[in-house]
Each structure stands twice: as structure tokens, then as C-alpha cells.
CSV table of C-alpha atoms and ligand atoms in Angstrom, one decimal:
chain,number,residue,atom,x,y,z
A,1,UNK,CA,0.0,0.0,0.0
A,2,UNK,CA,1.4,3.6,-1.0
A,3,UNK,CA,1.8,6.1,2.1
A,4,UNK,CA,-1.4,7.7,0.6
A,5,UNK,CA,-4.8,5.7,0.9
A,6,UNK,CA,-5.8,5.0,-2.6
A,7,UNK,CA,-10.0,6.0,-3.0
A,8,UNK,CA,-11.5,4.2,-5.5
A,9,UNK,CA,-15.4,5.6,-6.0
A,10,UNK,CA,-17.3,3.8,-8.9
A,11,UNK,CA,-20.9,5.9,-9.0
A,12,UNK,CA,-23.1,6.6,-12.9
A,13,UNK,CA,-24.6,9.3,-10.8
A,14,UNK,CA,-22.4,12.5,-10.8
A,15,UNK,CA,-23.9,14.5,-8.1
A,16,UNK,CA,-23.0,11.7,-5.4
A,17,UNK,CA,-19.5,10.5,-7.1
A,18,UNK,CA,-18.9,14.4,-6.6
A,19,UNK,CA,-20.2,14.5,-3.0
A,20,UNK,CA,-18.4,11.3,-2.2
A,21,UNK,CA,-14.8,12.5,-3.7
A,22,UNK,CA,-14.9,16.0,-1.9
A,23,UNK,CA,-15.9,14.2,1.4
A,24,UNK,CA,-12.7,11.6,0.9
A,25,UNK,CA,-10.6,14.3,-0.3
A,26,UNK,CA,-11.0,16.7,3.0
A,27,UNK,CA,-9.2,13.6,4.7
A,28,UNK,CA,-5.4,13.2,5.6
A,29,UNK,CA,-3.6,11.1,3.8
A,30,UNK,CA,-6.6,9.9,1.1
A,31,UNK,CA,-6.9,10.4,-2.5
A,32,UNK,CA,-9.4,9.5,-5.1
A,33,UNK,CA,-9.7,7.7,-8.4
A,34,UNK,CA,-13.3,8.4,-10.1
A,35,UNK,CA,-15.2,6.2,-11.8
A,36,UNK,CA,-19.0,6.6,-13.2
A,37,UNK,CA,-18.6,3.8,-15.3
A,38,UNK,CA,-18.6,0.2,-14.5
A,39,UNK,CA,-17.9,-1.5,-17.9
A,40,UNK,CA,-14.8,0.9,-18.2
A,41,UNK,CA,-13.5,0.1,-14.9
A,42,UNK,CA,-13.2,-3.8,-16.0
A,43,UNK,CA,-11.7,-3.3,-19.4
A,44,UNK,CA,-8.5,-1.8,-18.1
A,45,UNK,CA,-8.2,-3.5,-14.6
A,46,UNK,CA,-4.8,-4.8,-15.0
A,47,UNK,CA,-3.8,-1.3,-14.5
A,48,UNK,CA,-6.2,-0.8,-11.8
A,49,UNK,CA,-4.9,-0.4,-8.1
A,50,UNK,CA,-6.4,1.0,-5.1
A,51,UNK,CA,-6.8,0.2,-0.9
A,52,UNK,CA,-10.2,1.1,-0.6
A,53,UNK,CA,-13.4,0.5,-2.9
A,54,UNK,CA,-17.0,2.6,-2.8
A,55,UNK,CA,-19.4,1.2,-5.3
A,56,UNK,CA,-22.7,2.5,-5.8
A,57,UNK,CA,-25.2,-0.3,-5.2
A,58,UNK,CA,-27.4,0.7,-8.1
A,59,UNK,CA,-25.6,1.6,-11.7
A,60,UNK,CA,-26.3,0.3,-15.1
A,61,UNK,CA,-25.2,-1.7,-16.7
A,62,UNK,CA,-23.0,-3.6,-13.6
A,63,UNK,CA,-24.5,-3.1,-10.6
A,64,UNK,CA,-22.4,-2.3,-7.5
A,65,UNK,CA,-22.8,-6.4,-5.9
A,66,UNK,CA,-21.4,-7.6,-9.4
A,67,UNK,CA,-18.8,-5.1,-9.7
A,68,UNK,CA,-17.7,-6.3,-6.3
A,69,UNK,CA,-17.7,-9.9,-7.4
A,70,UNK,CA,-15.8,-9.0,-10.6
A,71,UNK,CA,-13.3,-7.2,-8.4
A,72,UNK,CA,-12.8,-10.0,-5.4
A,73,UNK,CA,-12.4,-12.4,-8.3
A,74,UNK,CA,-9.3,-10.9,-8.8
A,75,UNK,CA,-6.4,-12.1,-6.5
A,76,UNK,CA,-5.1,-8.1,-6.6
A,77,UNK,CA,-8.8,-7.2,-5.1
A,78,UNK,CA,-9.5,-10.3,-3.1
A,79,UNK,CA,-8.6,-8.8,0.2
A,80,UNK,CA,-9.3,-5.1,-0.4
A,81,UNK,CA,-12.2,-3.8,1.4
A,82,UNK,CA,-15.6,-2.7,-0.7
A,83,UNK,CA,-18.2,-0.3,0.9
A,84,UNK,CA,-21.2,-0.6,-1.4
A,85,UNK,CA,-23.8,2.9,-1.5
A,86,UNK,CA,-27.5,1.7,-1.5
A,87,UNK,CA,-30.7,3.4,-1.7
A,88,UNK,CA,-32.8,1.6,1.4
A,89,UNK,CA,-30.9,-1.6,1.7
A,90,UNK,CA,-32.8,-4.6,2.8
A,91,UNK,CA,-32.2,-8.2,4.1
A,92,UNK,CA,-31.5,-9.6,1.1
A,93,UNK,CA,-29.6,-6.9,-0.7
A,94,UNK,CA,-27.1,-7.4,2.6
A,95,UNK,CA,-26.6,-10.9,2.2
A,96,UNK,CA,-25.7,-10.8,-0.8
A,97,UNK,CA,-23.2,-8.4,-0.5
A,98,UNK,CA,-22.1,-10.4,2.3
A,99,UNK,CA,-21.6,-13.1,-0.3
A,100,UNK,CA,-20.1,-11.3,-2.2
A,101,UNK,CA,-17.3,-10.1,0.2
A,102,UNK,CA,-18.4,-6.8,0.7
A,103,UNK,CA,-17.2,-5.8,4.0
A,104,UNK,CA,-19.6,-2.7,4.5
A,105,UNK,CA,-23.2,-1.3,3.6
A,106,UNK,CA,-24.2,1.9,3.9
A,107,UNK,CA,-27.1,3.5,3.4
A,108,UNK,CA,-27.8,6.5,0.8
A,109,UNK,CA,-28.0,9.6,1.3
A,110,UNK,CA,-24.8,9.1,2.7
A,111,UNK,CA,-24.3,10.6,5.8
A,112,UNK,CA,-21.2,12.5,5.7
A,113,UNK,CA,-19.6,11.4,9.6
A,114,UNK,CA,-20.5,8.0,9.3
A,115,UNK,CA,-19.2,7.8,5.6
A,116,UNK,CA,-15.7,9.3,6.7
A,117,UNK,CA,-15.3,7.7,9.7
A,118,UNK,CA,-15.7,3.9,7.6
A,119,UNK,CA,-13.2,5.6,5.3
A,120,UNK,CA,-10.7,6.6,8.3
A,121,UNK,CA,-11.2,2.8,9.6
A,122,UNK,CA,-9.4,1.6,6.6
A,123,UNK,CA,-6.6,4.1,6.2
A,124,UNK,CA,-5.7,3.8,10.7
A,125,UNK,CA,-2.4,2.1,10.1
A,126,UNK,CA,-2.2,-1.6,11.1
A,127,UNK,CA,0.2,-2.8,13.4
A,128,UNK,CA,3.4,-4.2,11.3
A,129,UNK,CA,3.5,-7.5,13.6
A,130,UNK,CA,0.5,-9.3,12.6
A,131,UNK,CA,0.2,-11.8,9.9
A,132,UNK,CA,-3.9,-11.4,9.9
A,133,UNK,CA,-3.6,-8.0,8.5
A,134,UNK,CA,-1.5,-9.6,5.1
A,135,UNK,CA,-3.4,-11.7,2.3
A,136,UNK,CA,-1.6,-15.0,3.8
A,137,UNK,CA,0.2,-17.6,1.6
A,138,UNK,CA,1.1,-20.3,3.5
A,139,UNK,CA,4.7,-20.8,3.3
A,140,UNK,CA,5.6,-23.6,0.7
A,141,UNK,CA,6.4,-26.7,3.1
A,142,UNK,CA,2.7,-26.0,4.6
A,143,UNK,CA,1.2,-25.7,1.0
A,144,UNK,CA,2.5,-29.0,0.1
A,145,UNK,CA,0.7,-30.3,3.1
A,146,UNK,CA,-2.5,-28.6,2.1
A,147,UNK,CA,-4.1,-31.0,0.0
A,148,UNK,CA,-3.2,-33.7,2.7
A,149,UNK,CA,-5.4,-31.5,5.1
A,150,UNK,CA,-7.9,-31.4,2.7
A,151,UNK,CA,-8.0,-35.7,1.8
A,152,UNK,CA,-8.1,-36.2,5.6
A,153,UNK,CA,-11.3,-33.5,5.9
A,154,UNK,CA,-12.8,-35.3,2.8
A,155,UNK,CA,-12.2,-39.0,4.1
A,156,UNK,CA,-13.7,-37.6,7.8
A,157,UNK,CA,-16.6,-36.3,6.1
A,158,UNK,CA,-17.0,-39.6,3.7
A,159,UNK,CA,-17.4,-42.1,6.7
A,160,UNK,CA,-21.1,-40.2,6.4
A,161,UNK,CA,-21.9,-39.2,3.7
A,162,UNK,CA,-23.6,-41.7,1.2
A,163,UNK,CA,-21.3,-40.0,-1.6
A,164,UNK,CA,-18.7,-42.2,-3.3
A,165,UNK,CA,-15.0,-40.8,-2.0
A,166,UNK,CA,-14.1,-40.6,-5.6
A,167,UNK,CA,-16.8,-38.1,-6.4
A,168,UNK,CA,-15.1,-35.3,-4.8
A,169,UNK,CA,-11.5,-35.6,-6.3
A,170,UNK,CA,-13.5,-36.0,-9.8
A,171,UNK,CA,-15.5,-32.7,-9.1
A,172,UNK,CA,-11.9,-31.0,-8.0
A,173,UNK,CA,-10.2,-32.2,-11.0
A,174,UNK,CA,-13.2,-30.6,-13.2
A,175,UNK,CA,-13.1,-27.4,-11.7
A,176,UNK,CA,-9.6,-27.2,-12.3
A,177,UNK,CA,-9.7,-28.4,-15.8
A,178,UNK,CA,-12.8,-25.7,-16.6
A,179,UNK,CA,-10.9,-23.0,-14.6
A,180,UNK,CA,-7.7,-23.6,-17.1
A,181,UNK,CA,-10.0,-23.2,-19.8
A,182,UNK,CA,-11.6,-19.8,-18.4
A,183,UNK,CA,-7.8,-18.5,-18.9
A,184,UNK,CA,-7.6,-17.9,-14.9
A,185,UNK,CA,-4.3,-17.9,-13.5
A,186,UNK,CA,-2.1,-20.8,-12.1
A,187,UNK,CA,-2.3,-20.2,-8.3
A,188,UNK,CA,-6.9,-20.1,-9.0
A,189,UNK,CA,-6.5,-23.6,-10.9
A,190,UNK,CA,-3.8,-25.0,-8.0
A,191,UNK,CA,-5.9,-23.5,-5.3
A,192,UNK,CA,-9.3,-25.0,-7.1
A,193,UNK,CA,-8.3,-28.3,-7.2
A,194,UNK,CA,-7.6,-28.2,-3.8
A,195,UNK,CA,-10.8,-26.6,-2.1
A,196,UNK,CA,-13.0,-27.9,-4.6
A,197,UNK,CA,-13.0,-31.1,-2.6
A,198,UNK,CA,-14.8,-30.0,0.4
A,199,UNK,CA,-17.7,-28.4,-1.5
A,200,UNK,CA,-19.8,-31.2,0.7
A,201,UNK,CA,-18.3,-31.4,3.8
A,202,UNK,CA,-20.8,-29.7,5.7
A,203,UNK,CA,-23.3,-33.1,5.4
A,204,UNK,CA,-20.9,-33.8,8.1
A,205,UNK,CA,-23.2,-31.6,9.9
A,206,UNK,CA,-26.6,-33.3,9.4
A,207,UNK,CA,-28.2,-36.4,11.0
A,208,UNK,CA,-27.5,-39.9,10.0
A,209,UNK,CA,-31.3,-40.2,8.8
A,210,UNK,CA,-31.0,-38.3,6.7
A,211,UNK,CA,-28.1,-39.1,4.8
A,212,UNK,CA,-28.6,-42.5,4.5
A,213,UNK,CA,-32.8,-42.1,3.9
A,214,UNK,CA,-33.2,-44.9,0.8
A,215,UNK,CA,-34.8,-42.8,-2.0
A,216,UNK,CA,-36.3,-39.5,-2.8
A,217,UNK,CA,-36.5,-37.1,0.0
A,218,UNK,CA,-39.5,-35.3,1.1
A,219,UNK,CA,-39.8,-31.3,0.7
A,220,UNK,CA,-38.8,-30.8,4.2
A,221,UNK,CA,-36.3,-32.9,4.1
A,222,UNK,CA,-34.7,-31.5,0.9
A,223,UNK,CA,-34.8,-28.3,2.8
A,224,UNK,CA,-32.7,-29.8,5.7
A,225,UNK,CA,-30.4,-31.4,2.9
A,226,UNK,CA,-29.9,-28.2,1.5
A,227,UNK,CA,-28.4,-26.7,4.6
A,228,UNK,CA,-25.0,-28.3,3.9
A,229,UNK,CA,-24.3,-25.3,2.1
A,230,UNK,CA,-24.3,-23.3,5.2
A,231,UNK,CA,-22.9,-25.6,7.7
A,232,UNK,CA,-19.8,-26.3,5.4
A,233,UNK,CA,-19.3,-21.9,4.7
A,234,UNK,CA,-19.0,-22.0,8.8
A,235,UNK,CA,-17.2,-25.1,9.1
A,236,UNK,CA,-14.7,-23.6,6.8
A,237,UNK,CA,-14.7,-19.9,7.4
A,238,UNK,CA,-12.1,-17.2,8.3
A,239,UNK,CA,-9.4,-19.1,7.5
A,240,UNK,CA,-6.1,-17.4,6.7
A,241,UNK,CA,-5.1,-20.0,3.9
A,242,UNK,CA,-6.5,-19.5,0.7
A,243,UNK,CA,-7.6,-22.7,-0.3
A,244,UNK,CA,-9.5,-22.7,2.7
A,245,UNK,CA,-11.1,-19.4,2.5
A,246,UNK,CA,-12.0,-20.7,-1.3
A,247,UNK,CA,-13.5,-24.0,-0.1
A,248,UNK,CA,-15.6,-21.9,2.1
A,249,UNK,CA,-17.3,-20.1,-0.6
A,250,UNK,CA,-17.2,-23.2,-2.7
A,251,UNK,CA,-19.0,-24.6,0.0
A,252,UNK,CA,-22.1,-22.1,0.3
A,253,UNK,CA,-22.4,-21.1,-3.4
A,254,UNK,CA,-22.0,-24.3,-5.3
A,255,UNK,CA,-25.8,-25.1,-5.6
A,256,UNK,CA,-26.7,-21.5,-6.6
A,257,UNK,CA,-28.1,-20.9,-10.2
A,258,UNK,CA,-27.2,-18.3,-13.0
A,259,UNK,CA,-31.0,-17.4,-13.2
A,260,UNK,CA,-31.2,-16.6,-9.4
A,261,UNK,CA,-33.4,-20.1,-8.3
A,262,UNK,CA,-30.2,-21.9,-6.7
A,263,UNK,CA,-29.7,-22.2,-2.8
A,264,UNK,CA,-29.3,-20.6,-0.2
A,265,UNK,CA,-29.1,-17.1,-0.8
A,266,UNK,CA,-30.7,-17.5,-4.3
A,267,UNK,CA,-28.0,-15.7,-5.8
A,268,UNK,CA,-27.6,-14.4,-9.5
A,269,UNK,CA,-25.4,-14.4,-12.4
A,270,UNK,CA,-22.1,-12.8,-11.4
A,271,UNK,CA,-23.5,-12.6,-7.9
A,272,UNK,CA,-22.1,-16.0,-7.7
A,273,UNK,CA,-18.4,-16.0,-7.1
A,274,UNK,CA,-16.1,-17.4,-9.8
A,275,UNK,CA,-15.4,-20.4,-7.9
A,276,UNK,CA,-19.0,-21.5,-6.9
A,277,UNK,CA,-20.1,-21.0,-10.5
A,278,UNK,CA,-17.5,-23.6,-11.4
A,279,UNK,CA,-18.4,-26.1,-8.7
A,280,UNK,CA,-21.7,-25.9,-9.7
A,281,UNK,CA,-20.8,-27.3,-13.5
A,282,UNK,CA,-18.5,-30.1,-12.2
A,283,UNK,CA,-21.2,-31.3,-9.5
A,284,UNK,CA,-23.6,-31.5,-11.5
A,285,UNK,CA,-21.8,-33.0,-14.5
A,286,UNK,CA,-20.2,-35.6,-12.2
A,287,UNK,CA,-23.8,-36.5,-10.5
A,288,UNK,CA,-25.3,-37.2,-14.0
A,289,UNK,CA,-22.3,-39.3,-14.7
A,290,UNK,CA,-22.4,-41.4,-11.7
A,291,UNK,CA,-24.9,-43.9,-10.2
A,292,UNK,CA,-26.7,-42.8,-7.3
A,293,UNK,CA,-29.0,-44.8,-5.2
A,294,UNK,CA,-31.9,-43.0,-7.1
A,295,UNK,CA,-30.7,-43.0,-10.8
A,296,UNK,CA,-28.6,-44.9,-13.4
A,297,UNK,CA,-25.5,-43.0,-14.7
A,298,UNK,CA,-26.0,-41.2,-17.9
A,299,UNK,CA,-23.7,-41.4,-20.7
A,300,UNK,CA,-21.1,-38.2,-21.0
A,301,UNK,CA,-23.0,-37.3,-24.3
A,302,UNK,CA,-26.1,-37.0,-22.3
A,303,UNK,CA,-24.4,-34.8,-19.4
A,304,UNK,CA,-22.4,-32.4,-21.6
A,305,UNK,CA,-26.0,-31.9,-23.5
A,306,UNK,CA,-27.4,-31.4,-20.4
A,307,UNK,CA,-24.8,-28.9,-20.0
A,308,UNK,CA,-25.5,-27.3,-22.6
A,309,UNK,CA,-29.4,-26.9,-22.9
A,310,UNK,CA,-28.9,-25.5,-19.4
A,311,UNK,CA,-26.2,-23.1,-19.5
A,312,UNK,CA,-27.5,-19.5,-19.0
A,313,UNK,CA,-30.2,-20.9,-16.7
A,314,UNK,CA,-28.7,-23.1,-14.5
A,315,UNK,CA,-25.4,-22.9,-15.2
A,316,UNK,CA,-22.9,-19.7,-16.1
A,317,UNK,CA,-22.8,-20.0,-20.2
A,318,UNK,CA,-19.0,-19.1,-20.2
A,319,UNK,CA,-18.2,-22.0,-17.5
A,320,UNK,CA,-20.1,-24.6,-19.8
A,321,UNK,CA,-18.3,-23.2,-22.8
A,322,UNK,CA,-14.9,-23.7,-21.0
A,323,UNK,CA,-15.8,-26.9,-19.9
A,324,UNK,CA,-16.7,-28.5,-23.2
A,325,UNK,CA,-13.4,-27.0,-24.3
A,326,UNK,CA,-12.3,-29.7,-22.1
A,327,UNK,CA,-13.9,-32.3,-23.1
A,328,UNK,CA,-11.8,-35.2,-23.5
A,329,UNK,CA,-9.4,-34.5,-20.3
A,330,UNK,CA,-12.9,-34.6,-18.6
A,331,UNK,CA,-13.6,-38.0,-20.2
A,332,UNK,CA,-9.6,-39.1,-19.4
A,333,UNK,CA,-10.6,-38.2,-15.4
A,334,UNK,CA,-13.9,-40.2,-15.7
A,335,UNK,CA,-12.5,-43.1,-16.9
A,336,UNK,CA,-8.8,-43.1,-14.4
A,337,UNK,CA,-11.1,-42.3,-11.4
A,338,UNK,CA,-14.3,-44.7,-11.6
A,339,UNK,CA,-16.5,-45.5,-8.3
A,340,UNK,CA,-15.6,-48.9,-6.6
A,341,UNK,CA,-17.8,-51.6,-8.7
A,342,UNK,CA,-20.2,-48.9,-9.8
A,343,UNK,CA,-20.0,-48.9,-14.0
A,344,UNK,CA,-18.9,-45.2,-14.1
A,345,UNK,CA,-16.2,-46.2,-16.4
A,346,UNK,CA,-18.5,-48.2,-18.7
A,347,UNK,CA,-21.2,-44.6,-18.9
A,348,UNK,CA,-18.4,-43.3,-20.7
B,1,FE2,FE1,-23.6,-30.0,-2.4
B,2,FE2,FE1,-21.2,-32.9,-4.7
């Protein structure tokens, strides 16, 4: 971080972008970089930099939540902070910010002492010392032991759930394989593979009846089974490694939808972070290719057209596109990772 605090204010209105840069500006030590376009912001964010974010909630055509998630995507951005401006923000509008990684909302008009006091709360310098303050890498000997952490958490987990252990290293491999496609950097498809595997692990957390109920489940029981998402965010939440911190939002976003009728927060679009939008194309792709209690496997033909019809609904369309790009690596992982006695390899 420079010795000044870095401003960034992205607002399409130009009466509160000006109200929000003079009231920045009248503090020590802070300057501003203006924005009152969204789009123009992403085209040229490799030259982007900044401490601080303020997003306007509401701007066409990206709204401020999106922005955000476009922003934390970014390993640059991941840890800076993002206040988001709202007109009257409710419940939901909060939660998913929260989801997004947004560390504050507040409320427009934006009152001017509570505005520059959030502001000051940012630019107080940290204490040198403290490791929580950095984004952490762990150094390389503990990396190496990361995806041992990770086997053992998945194998724990496993003694419960009904899943077979192979489906969770086929679902990690996926992701990575779709996130080399995307184009996203080395350290997103290393650190991937290696959260990816704990997108369940908070079945851990519900009862033995219902994890190993023969057949379909009853509504309320669905809605019980769908709280996995939660339990595994808080199981794995505010770690200081990265894969961890990923696996958490792996683990709460993985069964949202593009169109917004996912679970739990019924999240939309680019709402969704990166990773979760991922895990949600290898799950699903690796259920349909397996046998379940409940259903035969289908062929891969069947799941990529699957895929396909439902990309835009269910499914982000550029993930679907990446992942038929990787189409016979997928099929090379099916067949070298089958369930025990199961006939995955023969689907393919
Ligand atoms: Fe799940
Ligand atoms: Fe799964």
C-alpha cells in the first residue's frame, strides 16, 4: 500500500460521485480515483490499483454487488475492502453483498460522519507485527501439506456421507480443468483443485437419517439437505489460507443458479463468485455421470447436452463453454477415477 490511501469511488450518478470524492478528499492522507462507469472500470483493470473501494449499489449496466464480485475475483482485489452505497438496503440486498465479500453497507444519502469515519477505519495504520492483516500464503512446506489436510477432511466427512469418495476428487479435477480453460491464473486452478474437494463437507453436519434415507426425500427434508451449504461456509470460514477461504465459498455457493433459483441465498449471475459458479458445473456434470442410489448413470453425451441446454439458466454460459473445451481430459478423469464396482467407467 502507497503512504497515501488509494480512493477508488465507482458511482453513474455524478452528483453523489462528486459528493463522495470531496468528502474523501477533506481527509489526511486519502486520494481518489473516479469512476461513473462500471464497464470501463473492468476493461482496463490490470492497471487498476487501489486500498479502498465505494461502489454504488445501483448503476447500469453492472451493478455495485457484481462489480464487487468482478473485483474480489481478482487475487489483486481479493482482500481489499468494498463499501457498497444503497438506496434503502434490505435483508436480502445485505446478504448478498455479504456473499459477495463486501465488508460494508451503507445506506444512501450518505451521511457524511459515518461515511468518513468507515473511510478513516481503513486508512488507521495496522500494526506491522500481525500476519492477519496480510493476504496469507502459507509458506511452501505447509502448501505442500494442504491437500493432505484437505484428503483427511474429505475422508472424515465420507465415513457419512452416502457419496462415493471418488466423487469429490472428480469434481476437483473438473473445476480445475474448466478454470484452465476460463484463462484464470495458475495459483486459482492450483488452489481449485484443492478446495473444490470440500464443497460437501458440511453433510458432516446433518443427522444420520437423513443421509442414508433410501430414495427421494421429502420437501422438508430437501430443505434440511440443502443446509449443507451453510454448515460447510461456517465449518470452513475465516481461515487465513487460501484454499481454505475458497473452499468456504465453494462450500455455500455451489448449488446456486445463474437465473437466481439456486440455494441458499438465491443468488444471481455474477453474484455468484467465480469459484462456486465452477463447482456448480462439475457437480452436477459428475452427479449425472455417476450412479446414485436414485438414478442410473447417464452417458457423457447425455451430461455435456445437459450442460448445454442448461447453460444460461442453471449454469454460467462461459463455464459450460470452458468446460466443453475440455472435453476429452474430462472424459480421461472419468475413466482413471471410476466409483468402486459402480459402472462409471463403462457410462463413458
Ligand atoms: Fe452439495
Ligand atoms: Fe457434490
Amino acid at each position: 500500500m502507497s503512504a497515501k490511501l488509494s480512493v477508488l469511488i465507482v458511482d453513474d450518478n455524478r452528483t453523489n460521485l462528486a459528493l463522495m470524492d470531496m468528502l474523501v478528499r477533506k481527509l489526511p492522507d486519502c486520494v481518489t480515483q473516479l469512476q461513473t462507469d462500471p464497464q470501463l472500470l473492468l476493461a482496463d483493470l490490470g492497471r487498476l490499483d487501489y486500498d479502498v473501494a465505494v461502489l454504488a449499489a445501483r448503476m447500469a449496466p453492472l451493478d455495485g454487488i457484481t462489480l464487487a464480485g468482478r473485483l474480489k475475483a481478482d487475487q489483486r482485489f481479493r482482500d481489499k475492502p468494498i463499501l457498497l452505497a444503497a438506496d434503502d438496503p434490505d435483508g436480502g440486498m445485505r446478504a448478498r453483498a455479504l456473499a459477495a465479500g463486501i465488508e460494508e453497507v451503507l445506506e444512501k444519502p450518505i451521511n457524511p460522519v459515518e461515511f468518513r469515519a468507515r473511510i478513516q477505519s481503513f486508512a488507521r495504520p495496522r500494526p506491522q507485527a500481525s500476519p492477519w492483516d496480510e493476504p496469507y500464503t502459507a509458506p511452501a512446506d505447509v502448501m505442500a501439506h494442504e491437500d493432505e489436510y484437505v484428503s483427511t477432511l474429505v475422508k472424515v466427512a465420507g465415513c457419512r456421507d452416502r457419496e462415493s469418495p471418488q466423487h469429490s476428487q472428480r469434481v476437483a479435477r473438473y473445476c480445475a480443468i474448466l478454470a484452465h480453460n476460463l484463462g484464470l491464473p495458475e495459483e486459482f486452478c492450483r488452489d481449485i483443485l484443492h478446495a473444490a474437494p470440500l464443497h460437501d463437507i458440511g453433510k458432516a453436519g446433518l443427522s444420520d437419517a437423513l443421509l442414508r434415507k433410501p430414495g427421494l426425500l421429502s420437501p422438508e427434508e430437501r430443505r434440511e439437505m440443502e443446509e449443507h451449504t451453510r454448515i460447510g461456509h461456517a465449518m470452513l470460514k475465516g481461515s487465513r489460507s487460501r484454499v481454505f477461504r475458497m473452499a468456504a465459498e465453494i462450500a455455500l455457493t455451489h448449488h446456486e443458479r445463474w437465473n437466481g433459483s439456486g440455494y441458499p441465498q438465491r443468488l444471481r449471475a455474477e453474484q455468484i463468485p467465480l469459484s462456486g459458479r465452477i463447482a456448480a458445473v462439475a457437480d452436477v456434470f459428475d452427479a449425472l455421470t455417476s450412479l446414485r442410489a436414485y438414478k442410473t448413470a447417464w452417458s457423457i453425451a447425455n451430461a455435456f447436452t445437459y450442460l448445454h441446454d442448461n447453460a444460461g439458466e442453471q449454469f454460467d454460459p462461459a463455464c459450460v463453454a470452458a468446460f466443453e473445451n475440455g472435453r476429452e481430459e474430462i472424459a480421461a478423469v472419468m475413466l482413471a477415477m471410476p466409483d468402486p464396482d459402480d459402472g462409471t467407467a463403462d457410462a463413458a
